[in-house]
GROMACS .gro file of C-alpha atoms in nm:
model
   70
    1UNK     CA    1   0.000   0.000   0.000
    2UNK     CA    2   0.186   0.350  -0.104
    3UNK     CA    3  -0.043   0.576   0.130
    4UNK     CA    4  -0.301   0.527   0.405
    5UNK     CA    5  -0.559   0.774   0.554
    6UNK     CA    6  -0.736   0.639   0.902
    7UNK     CA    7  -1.066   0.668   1.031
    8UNK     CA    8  -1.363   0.876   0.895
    9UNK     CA    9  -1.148   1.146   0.693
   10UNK     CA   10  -0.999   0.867   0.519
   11UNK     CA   11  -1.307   0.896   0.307
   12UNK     CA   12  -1.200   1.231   0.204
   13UNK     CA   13  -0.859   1.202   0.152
   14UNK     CA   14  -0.826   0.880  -0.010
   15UNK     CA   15  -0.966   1.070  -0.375
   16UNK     CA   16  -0.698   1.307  -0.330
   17UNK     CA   17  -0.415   1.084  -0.281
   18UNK     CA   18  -0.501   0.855  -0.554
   19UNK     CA   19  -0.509   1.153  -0.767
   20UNK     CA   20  -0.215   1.292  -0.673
   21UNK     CA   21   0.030   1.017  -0.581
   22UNK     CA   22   0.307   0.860  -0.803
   23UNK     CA   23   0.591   0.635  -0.743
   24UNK     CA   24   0.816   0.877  -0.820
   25UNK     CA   25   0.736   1.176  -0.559
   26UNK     CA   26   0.985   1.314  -0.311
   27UNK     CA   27   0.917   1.425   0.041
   28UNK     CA   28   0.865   1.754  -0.051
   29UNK     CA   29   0.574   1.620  -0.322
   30UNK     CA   30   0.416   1.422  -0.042
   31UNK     CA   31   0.380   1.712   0.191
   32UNK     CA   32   0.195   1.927  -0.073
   33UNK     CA   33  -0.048   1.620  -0.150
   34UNK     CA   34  -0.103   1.622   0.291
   35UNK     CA   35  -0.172   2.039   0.251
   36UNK     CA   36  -0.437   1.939  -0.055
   37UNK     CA   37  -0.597   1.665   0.207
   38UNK     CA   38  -0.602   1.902   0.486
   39UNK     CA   39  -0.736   2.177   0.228
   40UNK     CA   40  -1.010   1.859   0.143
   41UNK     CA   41  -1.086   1.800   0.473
   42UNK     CA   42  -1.156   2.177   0.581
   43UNK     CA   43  -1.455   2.204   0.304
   44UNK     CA   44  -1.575   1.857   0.343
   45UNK     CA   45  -1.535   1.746   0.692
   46UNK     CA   46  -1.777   1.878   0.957
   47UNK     CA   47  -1.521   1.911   1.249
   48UNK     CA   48  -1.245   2.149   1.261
   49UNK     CA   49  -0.885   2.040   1.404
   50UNK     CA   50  -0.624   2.275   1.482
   51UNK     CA   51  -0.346   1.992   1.447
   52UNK     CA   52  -0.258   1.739   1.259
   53UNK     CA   53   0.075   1.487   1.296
   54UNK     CA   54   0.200   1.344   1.005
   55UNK     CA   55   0.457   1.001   0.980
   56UNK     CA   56   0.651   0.989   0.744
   57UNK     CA   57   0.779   0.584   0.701
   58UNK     CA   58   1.174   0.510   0.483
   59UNK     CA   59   1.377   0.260   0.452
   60UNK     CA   60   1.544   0.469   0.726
   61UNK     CA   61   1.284   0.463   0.973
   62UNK     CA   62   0.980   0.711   1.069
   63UNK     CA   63   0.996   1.089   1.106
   64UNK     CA   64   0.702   1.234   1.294
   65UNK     CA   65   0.623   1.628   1.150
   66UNK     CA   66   0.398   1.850   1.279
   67UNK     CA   67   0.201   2.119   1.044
   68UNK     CA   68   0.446   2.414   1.110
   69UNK     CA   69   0.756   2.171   0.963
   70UNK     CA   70   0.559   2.078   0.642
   0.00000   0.00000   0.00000
């Protein structure tokens, strides 16, 4: 699986990641597809939340951003 979306805004964002994802992306490109799922979630989504925490999973390991780093 290249991306995953829990719970109930998965239903939101899953459209937008299809869209936008490739094999091919770099960080940077992933970041700007979680900005146009938060940007989804903000019209679509009934409940507003101030923060979000995004995991990032390498071959390295896992990086854990919040929204002011991305």
């Amino acid at each position: 699986v290249p991306f995953a979306a829990h719970g109930y805004c998965a239903y939101f964002v899953y459209s937008v990641m299809d869209r936008e994802y490739n094999e091919d992306i770099t960080l940077e490109q992933g970041f700007d597809i979680v900005r146009k799922c938060l940007a989804a979630l903000k019209v679509r989504f009934i409940v507003d939340f101030p923060n979000f925490s995004i995991k990032v999973i390498s071959t390295s390991g896992t990086r854990e951003y919040d929204m002011a780093e991305i």
